[in-house]
PDB file of C-alpha atoms in Angstrom:
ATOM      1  CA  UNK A   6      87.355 123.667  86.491  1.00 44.00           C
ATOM      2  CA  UNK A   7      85.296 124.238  83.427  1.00 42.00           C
ATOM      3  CA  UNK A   8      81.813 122.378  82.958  1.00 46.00           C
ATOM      4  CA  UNK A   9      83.235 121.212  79.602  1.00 41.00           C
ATOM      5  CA  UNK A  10      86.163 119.504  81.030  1.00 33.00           C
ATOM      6  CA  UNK A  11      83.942 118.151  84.239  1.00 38.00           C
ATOM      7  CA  UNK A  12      81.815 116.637  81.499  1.00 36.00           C
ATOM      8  CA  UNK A  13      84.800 115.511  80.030  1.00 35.00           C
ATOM      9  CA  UNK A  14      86.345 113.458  82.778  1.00 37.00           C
ATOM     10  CA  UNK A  15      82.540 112.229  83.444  1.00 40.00           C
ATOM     11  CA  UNK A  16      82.494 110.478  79.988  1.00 39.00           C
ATOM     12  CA  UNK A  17      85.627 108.714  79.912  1.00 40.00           C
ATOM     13  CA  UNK A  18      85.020 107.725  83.475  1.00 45.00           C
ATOM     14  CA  UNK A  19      81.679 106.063  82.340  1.00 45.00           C
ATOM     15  CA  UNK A  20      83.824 104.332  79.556  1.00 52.00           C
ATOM     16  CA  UNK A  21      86.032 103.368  81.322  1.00 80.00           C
ATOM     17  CA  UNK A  22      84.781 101.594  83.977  1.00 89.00           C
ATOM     18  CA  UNK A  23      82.001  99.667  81.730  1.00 91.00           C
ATOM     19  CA  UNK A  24      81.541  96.781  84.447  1.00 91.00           C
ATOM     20  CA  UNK A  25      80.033  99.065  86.456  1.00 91.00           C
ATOM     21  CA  UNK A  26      77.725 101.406  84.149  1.00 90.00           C
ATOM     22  CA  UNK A  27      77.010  98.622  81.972  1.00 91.00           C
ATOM     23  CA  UNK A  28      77.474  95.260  83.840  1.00 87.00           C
ATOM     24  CA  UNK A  29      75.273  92.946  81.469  1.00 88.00           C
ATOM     25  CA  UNK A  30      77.396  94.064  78.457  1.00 88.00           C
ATOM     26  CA  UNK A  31      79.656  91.363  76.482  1.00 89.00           C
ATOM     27  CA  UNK A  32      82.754  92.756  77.793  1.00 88.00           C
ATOM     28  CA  UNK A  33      81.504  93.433  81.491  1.00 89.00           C
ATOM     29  CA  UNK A  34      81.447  89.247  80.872  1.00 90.00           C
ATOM     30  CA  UNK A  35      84.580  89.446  79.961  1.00 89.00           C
ATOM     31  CA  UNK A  36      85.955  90.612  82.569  1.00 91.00           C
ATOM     32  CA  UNK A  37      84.615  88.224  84.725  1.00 92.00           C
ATOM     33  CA  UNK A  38      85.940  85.556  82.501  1.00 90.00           C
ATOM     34  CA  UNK A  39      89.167  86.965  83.573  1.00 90.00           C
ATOM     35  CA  UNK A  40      88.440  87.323  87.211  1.00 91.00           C
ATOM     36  CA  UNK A  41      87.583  83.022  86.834  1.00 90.00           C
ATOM     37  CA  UNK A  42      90.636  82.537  85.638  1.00 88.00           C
ATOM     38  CA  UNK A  43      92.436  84.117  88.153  1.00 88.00           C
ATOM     39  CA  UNK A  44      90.670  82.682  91.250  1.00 84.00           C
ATOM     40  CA  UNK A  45      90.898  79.036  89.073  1.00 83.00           C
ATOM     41  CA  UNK A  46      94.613  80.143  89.270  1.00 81.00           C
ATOM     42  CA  UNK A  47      94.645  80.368  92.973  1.00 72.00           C
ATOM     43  CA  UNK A  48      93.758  76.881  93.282  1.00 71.00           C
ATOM     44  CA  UNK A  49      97.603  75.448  94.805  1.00 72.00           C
ATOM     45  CA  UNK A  50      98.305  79.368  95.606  1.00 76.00           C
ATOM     46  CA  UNK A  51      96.644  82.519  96.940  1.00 81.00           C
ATOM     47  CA  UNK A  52      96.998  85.175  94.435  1.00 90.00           C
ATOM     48  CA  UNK A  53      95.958  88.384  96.685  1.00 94.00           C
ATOM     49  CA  UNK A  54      98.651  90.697  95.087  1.00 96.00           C
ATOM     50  CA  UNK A  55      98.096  91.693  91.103  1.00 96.00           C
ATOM     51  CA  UNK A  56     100.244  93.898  88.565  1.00 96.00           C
ATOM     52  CA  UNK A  57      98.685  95.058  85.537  1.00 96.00           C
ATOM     53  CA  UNK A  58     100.993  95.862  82.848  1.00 94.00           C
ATOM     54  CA  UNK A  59     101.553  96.440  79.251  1.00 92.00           C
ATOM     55  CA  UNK A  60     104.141  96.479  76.597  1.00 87.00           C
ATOM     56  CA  UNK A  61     103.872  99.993  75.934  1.00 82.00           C
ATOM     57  CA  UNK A  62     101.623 103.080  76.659  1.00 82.00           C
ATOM     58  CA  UNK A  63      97.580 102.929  75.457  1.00 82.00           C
ATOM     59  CA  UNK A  64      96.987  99.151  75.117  1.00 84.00           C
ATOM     60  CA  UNK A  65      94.772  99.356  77.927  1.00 87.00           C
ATOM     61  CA  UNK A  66      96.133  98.450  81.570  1.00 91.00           C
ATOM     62  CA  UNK A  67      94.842 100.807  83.231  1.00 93.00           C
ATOM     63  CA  UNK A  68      91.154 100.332  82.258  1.00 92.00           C
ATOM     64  CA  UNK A  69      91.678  96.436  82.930  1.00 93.00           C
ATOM     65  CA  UNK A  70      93.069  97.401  86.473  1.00 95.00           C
ATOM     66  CA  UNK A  71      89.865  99.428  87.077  1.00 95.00           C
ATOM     67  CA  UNK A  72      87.167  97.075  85.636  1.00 95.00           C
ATOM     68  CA  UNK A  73      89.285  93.670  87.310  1.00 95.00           C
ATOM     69  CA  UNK A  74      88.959  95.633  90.579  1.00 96.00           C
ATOM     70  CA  UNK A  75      85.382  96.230  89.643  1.00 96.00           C
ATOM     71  CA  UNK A  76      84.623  92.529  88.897  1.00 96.00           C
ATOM     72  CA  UNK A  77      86.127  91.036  92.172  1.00 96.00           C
ATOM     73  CA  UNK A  78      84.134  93.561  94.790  1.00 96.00           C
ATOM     74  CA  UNK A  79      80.567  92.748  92.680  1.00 96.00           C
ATOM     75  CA  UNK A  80      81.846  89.120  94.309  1.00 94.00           C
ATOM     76  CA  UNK A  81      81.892  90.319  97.775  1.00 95.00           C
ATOM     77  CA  UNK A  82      85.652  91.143  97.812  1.00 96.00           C
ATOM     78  CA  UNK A  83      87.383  93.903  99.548  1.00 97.00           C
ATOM     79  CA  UNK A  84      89.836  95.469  96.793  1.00 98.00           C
ATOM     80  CA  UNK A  85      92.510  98.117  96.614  1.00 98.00           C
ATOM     81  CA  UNK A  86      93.261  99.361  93.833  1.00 98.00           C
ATOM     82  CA  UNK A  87      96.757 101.272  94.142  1.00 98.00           C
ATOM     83  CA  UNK A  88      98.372 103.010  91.093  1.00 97.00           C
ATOM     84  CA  UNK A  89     101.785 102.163  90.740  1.00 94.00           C
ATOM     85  CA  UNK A  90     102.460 104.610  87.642  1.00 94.00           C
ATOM     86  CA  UNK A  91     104.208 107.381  89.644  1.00 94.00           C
ATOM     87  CA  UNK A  92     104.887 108.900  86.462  1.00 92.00           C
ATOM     88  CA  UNK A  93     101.715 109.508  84.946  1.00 92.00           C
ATOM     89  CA  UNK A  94      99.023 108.306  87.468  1.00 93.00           C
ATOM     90  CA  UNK A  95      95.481 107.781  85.958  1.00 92.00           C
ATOM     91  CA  UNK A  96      93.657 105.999  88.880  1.00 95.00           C
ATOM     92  CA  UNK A  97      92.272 109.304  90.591  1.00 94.00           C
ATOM     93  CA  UNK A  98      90.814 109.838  87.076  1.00 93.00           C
ATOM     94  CA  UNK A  99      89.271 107.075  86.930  1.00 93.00           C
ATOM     95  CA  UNK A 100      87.366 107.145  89.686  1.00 94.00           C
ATOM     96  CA  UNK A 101      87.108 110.680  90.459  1.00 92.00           C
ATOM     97  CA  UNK A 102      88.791 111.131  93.500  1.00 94.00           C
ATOM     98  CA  UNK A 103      91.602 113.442  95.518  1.00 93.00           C
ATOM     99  CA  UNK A 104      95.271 112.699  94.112  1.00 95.00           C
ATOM    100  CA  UNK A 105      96.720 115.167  96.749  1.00 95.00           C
ATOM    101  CA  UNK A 106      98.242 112.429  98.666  1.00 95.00           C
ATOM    102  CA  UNK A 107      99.388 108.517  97.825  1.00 96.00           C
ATOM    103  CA  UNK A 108     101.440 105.672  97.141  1.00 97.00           C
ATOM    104  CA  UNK A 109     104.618 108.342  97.377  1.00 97.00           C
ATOM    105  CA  UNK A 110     103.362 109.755 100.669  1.00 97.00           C
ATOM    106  CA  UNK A 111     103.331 106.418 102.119  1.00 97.00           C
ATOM    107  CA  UNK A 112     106.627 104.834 101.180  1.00 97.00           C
ATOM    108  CA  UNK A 113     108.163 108.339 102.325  1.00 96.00           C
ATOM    109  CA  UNK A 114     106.301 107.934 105.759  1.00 96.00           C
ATOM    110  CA  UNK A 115     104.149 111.196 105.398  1.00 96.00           C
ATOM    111  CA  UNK A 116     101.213 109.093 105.930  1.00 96.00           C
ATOM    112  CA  UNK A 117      99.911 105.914 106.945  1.00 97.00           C
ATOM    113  CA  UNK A 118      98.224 103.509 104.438  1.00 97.00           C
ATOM    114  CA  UNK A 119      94.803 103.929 106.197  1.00 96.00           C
ATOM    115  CA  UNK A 120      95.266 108.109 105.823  1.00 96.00           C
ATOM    116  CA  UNK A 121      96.346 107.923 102.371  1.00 97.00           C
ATOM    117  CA  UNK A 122      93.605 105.534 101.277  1.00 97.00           C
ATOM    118  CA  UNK A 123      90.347 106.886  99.611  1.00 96.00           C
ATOM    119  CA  UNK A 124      86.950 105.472  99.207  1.00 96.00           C
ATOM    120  CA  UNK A 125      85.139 105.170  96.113  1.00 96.00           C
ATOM    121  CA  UNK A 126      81.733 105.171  95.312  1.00 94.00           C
ATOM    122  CA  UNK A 127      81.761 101.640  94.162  1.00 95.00           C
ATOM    123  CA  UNK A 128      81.294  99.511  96.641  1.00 95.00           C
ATOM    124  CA  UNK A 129      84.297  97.150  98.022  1.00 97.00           C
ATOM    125  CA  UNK A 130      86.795  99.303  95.961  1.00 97.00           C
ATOM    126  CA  UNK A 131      89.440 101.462  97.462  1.00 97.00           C
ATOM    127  CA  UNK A 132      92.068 103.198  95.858  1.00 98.00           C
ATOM    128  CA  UNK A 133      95.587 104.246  96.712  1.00 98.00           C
ATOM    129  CA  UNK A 134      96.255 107.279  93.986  1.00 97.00           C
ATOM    130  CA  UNK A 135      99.944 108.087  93.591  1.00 96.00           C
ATOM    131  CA  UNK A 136     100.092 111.337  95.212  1.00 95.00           C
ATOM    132  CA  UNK A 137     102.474 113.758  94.010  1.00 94.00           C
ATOM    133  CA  UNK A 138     104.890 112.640  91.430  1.00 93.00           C
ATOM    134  CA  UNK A 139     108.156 112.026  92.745  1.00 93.00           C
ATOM    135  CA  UNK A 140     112.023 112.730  91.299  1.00 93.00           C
ATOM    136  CA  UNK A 141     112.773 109.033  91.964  1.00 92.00           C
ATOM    137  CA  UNK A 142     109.944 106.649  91.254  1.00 94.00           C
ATOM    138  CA  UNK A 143     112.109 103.586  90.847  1.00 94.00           C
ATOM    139  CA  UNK A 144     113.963 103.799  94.043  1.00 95.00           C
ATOM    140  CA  UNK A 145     110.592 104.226  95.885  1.00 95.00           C
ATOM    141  CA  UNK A 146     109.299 101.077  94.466  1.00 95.00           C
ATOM    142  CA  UNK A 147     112.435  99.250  94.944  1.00 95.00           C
ATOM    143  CA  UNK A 148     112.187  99.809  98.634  1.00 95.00           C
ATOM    144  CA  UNK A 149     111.641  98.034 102.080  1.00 96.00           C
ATOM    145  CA  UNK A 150     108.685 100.673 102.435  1.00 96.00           C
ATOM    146  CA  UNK A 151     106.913  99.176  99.479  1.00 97.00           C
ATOM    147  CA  UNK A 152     106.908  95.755 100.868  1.00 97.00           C
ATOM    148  CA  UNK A 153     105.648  97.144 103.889  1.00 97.00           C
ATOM    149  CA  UNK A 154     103.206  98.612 101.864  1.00 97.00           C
ATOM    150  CA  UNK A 155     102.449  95.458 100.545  1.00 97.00           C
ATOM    151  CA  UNK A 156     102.540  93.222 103.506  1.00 97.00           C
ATOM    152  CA  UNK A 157     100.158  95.653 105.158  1.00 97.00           C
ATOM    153  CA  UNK A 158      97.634  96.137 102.538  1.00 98.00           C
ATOM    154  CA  UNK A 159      97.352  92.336 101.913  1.00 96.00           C
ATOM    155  CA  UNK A 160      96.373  92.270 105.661  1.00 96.00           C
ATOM    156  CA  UNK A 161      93.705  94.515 105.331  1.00 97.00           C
ATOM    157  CA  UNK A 162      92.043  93.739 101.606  1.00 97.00           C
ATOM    158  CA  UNK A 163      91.153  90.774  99.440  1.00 96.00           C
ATOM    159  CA  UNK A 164      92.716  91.395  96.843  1.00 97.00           C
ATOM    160  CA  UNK A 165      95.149  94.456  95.653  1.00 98.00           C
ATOM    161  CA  UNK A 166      95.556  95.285  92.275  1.00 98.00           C
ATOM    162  CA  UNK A 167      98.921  97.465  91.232  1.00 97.00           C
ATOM    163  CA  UNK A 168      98.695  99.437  87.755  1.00 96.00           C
ATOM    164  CA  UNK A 169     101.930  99.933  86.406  1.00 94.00           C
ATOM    165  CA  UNK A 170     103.992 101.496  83.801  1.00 92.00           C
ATOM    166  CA  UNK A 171     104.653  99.473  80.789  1.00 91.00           C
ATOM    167  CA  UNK A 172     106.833  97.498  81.107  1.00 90.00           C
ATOM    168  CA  UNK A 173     109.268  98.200  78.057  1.00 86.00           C
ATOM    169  CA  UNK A 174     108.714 102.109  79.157  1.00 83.00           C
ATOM    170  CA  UNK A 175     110.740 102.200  82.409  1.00 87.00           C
ATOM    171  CA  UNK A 176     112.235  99.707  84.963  1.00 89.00           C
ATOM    172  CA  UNK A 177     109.146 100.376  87.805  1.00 91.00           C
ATOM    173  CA  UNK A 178     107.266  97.325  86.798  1.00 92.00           C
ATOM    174  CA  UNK A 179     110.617  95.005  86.775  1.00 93.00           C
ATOM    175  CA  UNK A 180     110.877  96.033  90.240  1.00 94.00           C
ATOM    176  CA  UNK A 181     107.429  95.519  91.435  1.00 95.00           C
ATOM    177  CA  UNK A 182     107.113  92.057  89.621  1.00 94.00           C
ATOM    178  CA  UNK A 183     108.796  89.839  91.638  1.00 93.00           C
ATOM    179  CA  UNK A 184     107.012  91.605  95.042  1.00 95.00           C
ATOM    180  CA  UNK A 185     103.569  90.596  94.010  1.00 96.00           C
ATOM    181  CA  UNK A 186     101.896  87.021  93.659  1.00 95.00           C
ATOM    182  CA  UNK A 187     101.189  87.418  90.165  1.00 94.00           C
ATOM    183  CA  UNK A 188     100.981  89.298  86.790  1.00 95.00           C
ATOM    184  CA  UNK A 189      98.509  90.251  83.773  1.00 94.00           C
ATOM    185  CA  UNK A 190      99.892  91.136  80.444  1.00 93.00           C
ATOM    186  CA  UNK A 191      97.808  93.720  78.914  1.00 91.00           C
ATOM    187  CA  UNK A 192      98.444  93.793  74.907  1.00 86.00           C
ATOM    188  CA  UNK A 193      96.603  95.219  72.462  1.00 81.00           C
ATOM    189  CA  UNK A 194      95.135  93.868  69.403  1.00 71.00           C
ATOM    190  CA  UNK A 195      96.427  95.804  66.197  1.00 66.00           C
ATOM    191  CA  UNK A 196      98.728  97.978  68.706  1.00 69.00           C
ATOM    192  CA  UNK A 197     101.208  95.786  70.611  1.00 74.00           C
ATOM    193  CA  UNK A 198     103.903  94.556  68.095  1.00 77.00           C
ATOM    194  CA  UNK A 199     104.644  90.629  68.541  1.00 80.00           C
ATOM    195  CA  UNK A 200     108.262  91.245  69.270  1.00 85.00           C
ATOM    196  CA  UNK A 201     107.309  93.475  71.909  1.00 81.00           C
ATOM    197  CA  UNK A 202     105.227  90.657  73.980  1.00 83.00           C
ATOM    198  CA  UNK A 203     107.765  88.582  73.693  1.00 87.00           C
ATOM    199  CA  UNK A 204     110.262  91.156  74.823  1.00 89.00           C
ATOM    200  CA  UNK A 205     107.469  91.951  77.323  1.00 89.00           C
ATOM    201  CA  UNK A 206     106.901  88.593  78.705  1.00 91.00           C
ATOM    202  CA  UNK A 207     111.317  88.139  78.983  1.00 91.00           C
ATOM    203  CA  UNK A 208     111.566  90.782  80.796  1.00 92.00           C
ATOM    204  CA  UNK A 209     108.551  89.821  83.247  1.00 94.00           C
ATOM    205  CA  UNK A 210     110.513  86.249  83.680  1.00 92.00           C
ATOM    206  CA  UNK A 211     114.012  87.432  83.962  1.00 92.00           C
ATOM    207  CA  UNK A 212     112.488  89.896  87.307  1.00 92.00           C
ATOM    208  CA  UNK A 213     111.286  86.407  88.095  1.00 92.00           C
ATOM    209  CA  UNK A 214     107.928  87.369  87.788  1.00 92.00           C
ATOM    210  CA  UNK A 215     104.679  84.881  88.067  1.00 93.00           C
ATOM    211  CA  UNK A 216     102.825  85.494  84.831  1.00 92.00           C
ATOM    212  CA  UNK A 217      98.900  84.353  85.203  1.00 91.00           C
ATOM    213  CA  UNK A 218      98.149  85.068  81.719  1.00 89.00           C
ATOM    214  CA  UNK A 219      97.257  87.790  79.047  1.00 88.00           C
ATOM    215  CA  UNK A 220      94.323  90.174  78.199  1.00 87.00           C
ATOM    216  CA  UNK A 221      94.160  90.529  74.316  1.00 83.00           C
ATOM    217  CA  UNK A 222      92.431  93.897  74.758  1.00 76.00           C
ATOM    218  CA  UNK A 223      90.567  95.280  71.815  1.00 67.00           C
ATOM    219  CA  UNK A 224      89.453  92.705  69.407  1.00 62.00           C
ATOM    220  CA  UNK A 225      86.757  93.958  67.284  1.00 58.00           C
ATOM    221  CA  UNK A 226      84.265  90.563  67.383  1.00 52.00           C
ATOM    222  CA  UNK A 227      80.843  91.504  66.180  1.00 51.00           C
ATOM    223  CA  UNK A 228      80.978  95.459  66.859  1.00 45.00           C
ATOM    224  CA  UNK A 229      82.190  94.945  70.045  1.00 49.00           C
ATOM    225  CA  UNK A 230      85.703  94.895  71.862  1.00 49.00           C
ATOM    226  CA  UNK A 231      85.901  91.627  73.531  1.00 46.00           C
ATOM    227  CA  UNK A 232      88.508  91.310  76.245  1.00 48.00           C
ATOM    228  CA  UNK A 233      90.208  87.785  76.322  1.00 47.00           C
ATOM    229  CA  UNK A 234      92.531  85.793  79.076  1.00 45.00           C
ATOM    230  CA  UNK A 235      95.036  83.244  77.847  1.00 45.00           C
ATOM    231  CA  UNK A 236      96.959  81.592  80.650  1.00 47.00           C
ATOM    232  CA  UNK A 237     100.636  81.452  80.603  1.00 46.00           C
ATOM    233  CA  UNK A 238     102.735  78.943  79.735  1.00 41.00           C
TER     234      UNK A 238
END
């Protein structure tokens, strides 16, 4: 691997995962915001299991799944981080780490959750890459392996956060909805198209999907883009 691309991966890394490098900045506070209104969520019911999706590609779920996970361990919390997108995984990206085996290792039963697993270097924060890309990434989801992988996961962590393909892309998401205890709707400000949230947001429902609110990602407030939650109705 070239130094160039090493530095590369090192810069949007840093970007990306902003409540980490730069925790005092306005939308490291943010994100916390979000992480309240989750846990003020949880009041009647224990929301352990999280997707993270989006209308479409680049409106920014996967950087919300990273910097959410971030926000919850700085509270103490013991997170895993698994990326659903069997497609076109990001997480090991993110946070620099081995993508050789995954989520699609352990719903085939090539290895357990604990030997696919990997440490990061943030504290509290595991993360389940995808491992190699399979030929049938929506019959893997929609299988009794993945609520085993579930079930067990939830035993061992706080919380666990899925990142997901967007939702209008492919069916994945559909089929992971409905298996977790709640979902965030990434959208993008000047990006997602207002039809498309709405057509978003149906098809969330009709999977019977419990939608804890939105993250308007990228409004430009002062210089700076802001990262706001707006709870469902």
């Amino acid at each position: 691997m070239s130094r160039k691309f090493k530095k590369t991966i090192k810069d949007l890394t840093q970007r990306s995962l902003i409540t980490h490098n730069n925790p005092k900045s306005p939308i490291s506070e943010q994100y916390r915001t979000i992480r309240t209104n989750i846990q003020f969520a949880s009041v009647d019911k224990e929301f352990k299991t999280l997707m993270i999706t989006s209308s479409g590609p680049g409106e920014g779920k996967s950087t919300t799944a990273a910097n959410l996970a971030v926000v919850l361990a700085q509270q103490g919390k013991k997170v895993l981080l698994i990326d659903g997108d069997l497609r076109k995984p990001t997480v090991h990206y993110t946070f620099n780490v081995s993508n050789i085996y995954g989520v699609t290792n352990v719903l085939t039963r090539q290895r357990s959750l604990k030997e696919a697993v990997v440490a990061t270097k943030i504290p509290d924060i595991d993360v389940l890459p995808s491992g190699p890309v399979p030929p049938n990434p929506s019959e893997l989801i929609n299988s009794n392996s993945m609520d085993q992988l579930i079930e067990e996961a939830s035993s061992l962590y706080d919380y666990v956060l899925f990142d997901t393909p967007p939702i209008m892309a492919v069916t994945d998401g559909q089929l992971l909805a409905n298996r977790v205890d709640g979902v965030i709707l990434v959208i993008s400000s000047g990006k997602t198209e207002v039809e498309a949230a709405i057509k978003s947001k149906e098809l969330l429902l009709h999977a019977n999907a419990k939608i804890l609110g939105t993250v308007l990602n990228g409004k430009d407030v002062s210089n700076d883009n802001y990262y706001y939650y707006y709870g469902a109705n």
